[in-house]
C-alpha positions as a LaTeX table, in Angstrom:
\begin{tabular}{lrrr}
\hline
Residue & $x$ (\AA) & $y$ (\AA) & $z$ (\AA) \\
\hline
Unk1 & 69.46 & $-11.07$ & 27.64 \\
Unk2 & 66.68 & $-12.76$ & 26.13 \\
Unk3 & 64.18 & $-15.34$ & 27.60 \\
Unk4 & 66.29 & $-18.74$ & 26.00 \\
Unk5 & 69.64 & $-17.38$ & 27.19 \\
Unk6 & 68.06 & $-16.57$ & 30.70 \\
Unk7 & 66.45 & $-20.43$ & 30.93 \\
Unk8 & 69.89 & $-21.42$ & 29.80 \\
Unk9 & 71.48 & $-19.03$ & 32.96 \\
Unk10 & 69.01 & $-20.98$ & 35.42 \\
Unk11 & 69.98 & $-24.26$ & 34.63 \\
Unk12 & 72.93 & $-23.34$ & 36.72 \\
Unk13 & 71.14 & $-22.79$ & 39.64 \\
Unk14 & 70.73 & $-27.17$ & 39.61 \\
Unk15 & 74.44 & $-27.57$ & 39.73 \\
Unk16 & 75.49 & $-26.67$ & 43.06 \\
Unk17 & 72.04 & $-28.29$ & 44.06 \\
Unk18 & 73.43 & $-31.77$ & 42.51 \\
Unk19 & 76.62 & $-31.03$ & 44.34 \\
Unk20 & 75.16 & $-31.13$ & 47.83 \\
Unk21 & 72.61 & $-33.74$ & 47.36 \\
Unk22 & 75.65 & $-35.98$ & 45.97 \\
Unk23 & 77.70 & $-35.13$ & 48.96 \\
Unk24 & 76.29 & $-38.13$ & 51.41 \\
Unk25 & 73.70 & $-39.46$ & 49.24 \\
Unk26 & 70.90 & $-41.08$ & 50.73 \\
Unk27 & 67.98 & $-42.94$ & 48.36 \\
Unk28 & 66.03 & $-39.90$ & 48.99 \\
Unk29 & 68.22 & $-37.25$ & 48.22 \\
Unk30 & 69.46 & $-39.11$ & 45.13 \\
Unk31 & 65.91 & $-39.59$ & 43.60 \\
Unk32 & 65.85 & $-35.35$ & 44.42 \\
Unk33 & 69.15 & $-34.59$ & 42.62 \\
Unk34 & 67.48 & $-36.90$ & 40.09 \\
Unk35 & 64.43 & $-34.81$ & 39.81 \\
Unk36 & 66.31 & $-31.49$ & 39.53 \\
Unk37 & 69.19 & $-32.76$ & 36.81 \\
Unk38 & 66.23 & $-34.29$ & 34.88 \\
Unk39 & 64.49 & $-30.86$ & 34.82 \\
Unk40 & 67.51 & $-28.66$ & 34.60 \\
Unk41 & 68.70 & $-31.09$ & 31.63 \\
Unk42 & 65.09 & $-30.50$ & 30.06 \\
Unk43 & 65.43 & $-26.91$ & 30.14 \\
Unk44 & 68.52 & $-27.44$ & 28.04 \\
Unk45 & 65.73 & $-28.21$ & 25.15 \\
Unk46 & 62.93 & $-25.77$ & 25.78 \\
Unk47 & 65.73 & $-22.74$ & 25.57 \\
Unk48 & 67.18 & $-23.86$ & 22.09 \\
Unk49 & 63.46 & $-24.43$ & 21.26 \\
Unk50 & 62.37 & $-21.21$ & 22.71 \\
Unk51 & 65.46 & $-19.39$ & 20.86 \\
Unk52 & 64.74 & $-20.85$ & 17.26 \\
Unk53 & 60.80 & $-20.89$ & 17.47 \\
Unk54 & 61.05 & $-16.77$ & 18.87 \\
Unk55 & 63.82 & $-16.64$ & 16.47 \\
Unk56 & 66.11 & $-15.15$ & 19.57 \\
Unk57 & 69.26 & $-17.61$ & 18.84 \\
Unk58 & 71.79 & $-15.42$ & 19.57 \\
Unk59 & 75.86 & $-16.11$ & 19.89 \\
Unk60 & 75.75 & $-14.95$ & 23.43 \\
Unk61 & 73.21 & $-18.23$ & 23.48 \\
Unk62 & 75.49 & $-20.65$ & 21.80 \\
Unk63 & 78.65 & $-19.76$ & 23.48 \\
Unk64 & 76.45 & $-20.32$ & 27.01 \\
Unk65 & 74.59 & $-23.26$ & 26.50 \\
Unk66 & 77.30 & $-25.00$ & 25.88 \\
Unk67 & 79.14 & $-24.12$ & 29.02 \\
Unk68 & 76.10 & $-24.39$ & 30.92 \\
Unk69 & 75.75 & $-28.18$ & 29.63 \\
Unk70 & 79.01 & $-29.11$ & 30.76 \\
Unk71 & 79.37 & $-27.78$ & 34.23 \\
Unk72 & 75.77 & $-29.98$ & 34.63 \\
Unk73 & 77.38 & $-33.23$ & 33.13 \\
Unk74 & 80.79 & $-32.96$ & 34.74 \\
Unk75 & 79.28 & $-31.72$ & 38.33 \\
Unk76 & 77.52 & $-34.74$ & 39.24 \\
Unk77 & 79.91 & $-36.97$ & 37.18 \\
Unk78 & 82.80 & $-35.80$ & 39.47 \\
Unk79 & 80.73 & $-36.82$ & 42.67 \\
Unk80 & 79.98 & $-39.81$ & 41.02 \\
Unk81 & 84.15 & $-40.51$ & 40.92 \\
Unk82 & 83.35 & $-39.67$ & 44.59 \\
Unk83 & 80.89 & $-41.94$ & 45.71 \\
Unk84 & 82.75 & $-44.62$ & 43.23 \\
Unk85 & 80.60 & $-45.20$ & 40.64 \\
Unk86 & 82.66 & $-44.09$ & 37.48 \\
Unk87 & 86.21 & $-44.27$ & 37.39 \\
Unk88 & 88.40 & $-40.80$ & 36.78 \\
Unk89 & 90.27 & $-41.85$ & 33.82 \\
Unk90 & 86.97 & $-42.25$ & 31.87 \\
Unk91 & 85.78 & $-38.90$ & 33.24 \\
Unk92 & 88.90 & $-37.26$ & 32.33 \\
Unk93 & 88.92 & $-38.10$ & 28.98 \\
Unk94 & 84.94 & $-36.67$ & 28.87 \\
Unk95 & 86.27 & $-33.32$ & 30.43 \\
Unk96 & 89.43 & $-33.41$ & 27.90 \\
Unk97 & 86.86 & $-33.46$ & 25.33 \\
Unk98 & 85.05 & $-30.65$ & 26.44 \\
Unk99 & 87.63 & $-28.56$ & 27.63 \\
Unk100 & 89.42 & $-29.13$ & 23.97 \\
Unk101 & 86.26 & $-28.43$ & 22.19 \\
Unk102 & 85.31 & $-25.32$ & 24.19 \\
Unk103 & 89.20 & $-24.34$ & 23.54 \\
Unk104 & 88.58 & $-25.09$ & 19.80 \\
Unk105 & 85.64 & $-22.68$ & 19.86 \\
Unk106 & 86.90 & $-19.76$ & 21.21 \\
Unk107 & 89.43 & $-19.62$ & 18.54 \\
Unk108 & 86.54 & $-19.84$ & 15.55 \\
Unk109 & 85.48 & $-16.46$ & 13.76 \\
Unk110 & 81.89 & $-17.44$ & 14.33 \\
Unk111 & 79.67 & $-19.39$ & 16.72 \\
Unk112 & 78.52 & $-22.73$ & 15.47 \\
Unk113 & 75.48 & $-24.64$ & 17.05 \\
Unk114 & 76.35 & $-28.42$ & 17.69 \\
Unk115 & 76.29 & $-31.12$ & 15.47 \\
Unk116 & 74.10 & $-34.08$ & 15.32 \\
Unk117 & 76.96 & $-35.96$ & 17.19 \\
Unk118 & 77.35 & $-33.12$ & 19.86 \\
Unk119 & 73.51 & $-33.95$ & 20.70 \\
Unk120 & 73.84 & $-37.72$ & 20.63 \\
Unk121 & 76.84 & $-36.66$ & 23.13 \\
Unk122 & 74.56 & $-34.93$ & 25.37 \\
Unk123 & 71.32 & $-37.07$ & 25.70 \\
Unk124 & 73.99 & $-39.88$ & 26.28 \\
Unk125 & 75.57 & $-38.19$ & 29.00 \\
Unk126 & 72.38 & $-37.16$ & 30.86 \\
Unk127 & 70.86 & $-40.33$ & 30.09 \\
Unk128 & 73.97 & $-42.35$ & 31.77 \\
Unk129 & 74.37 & $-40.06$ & 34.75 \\
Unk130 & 70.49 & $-39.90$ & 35.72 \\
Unk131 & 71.01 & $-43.96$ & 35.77 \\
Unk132 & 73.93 & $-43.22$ & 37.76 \\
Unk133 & 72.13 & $-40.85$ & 39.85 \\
Unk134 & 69.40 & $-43.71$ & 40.83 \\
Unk135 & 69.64 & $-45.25$ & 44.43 \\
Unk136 & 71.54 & $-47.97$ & 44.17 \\
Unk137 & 68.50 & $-50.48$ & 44.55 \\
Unk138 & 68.13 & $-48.97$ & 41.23 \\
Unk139 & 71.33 & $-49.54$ & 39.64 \\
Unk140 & 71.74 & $-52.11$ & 37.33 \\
Unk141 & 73.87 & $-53.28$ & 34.27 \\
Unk142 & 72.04 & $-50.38$ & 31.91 \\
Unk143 & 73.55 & $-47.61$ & 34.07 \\
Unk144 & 77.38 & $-48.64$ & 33.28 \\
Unk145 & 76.84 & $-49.18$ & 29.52 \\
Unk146 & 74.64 & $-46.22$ & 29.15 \\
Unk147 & 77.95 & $-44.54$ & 30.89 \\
Unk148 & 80.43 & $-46.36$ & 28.87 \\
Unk149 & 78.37 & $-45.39$ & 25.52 \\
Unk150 & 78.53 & $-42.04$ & 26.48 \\
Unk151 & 82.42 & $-41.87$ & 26.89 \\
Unk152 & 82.38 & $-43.55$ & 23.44 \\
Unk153 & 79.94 & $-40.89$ & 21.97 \\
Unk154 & 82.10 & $-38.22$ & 23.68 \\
Unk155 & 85.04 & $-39.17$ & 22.31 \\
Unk156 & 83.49 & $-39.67$ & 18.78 \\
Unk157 & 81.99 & $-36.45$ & 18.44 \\
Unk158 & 85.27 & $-34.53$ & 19.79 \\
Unk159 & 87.01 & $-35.76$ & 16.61 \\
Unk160 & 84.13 & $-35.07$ & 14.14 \\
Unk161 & 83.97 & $-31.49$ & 15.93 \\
Unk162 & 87.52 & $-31.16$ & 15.50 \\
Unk163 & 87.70 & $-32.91$ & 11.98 \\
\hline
\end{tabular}
């Protein structure tokens, strides 16, 4: 394994991290699960930028970050259902896109990279759950439409995957 698919294998290490410090959130341990999605979600640029610019992009790369990017969206959105912040219909239909897509994948001769829309997807989705993540002094009126944009973008670039 190479150095970008090895960053992309540590941004794991943040999910069960999110898991526990979404378990009985406190204002302190949410601005800490903030911290580490924020970084582990940043590292989700510096390995496709370390993979291009070392010219190390390699399929065992593209079939991984993309798995790695949805166990960190859908982790803390599930304990989000938890604490009641998003409903489970809406997050169902964001794991029924992935799970479709990822299923759509596997059955392609060759690995493609994602689309413009898959990235819109993505920055949505981190940028609506680290809203979401905020103590709830901090929540406000942005973090449900930044979630409800990011179902819509989800949704939007399953079909243009698919299509």
């Amino acid at each position: 394994m190479n150095l970008p698919t090895w960053i992309t294998v540590s941004r794991l290490l943040g999910v069960p991290l999110l898991l526990v410090l979404l378990q009985n959130p406190t204002g302190r341990s949410r601005w800490i699960a903030l911290a580490i999605f924020l970084v582990a979600a940043g590292t989700d640029w510096l390995d496709g930028y370390l993979a291009r610019k070392l010219n190390q992009v390699t399929d065992l790369g593209k079939f991984l970050d993309p798995l790695v990017d949805k166990l960190l969206v859908l982790a803390p959105l599930l304990m989000l259902i938890q604490l009641g912040q998003v409903p489970a219909w809406a997050v169902f239909l964001i794991l029924a896109r992935e799970l479709a897509i990822a299923g759509w994948r596997v059955s392609q001769t060759t690995i493609s990279g994602a689309n413009v829309w898959g990235k819109l997807k993505t920055v949505s989705q981190i940028a609506a759950i680290a809203l979401l993540i905020c103590p709830p002094t901090m929540d406000t009126p942005a973090a449900a439409i930044a979630f409800w944009l990011s179902v819509g973008l989800t949704l939007v670039s399953g079909a243009i995957y698919v299509r």
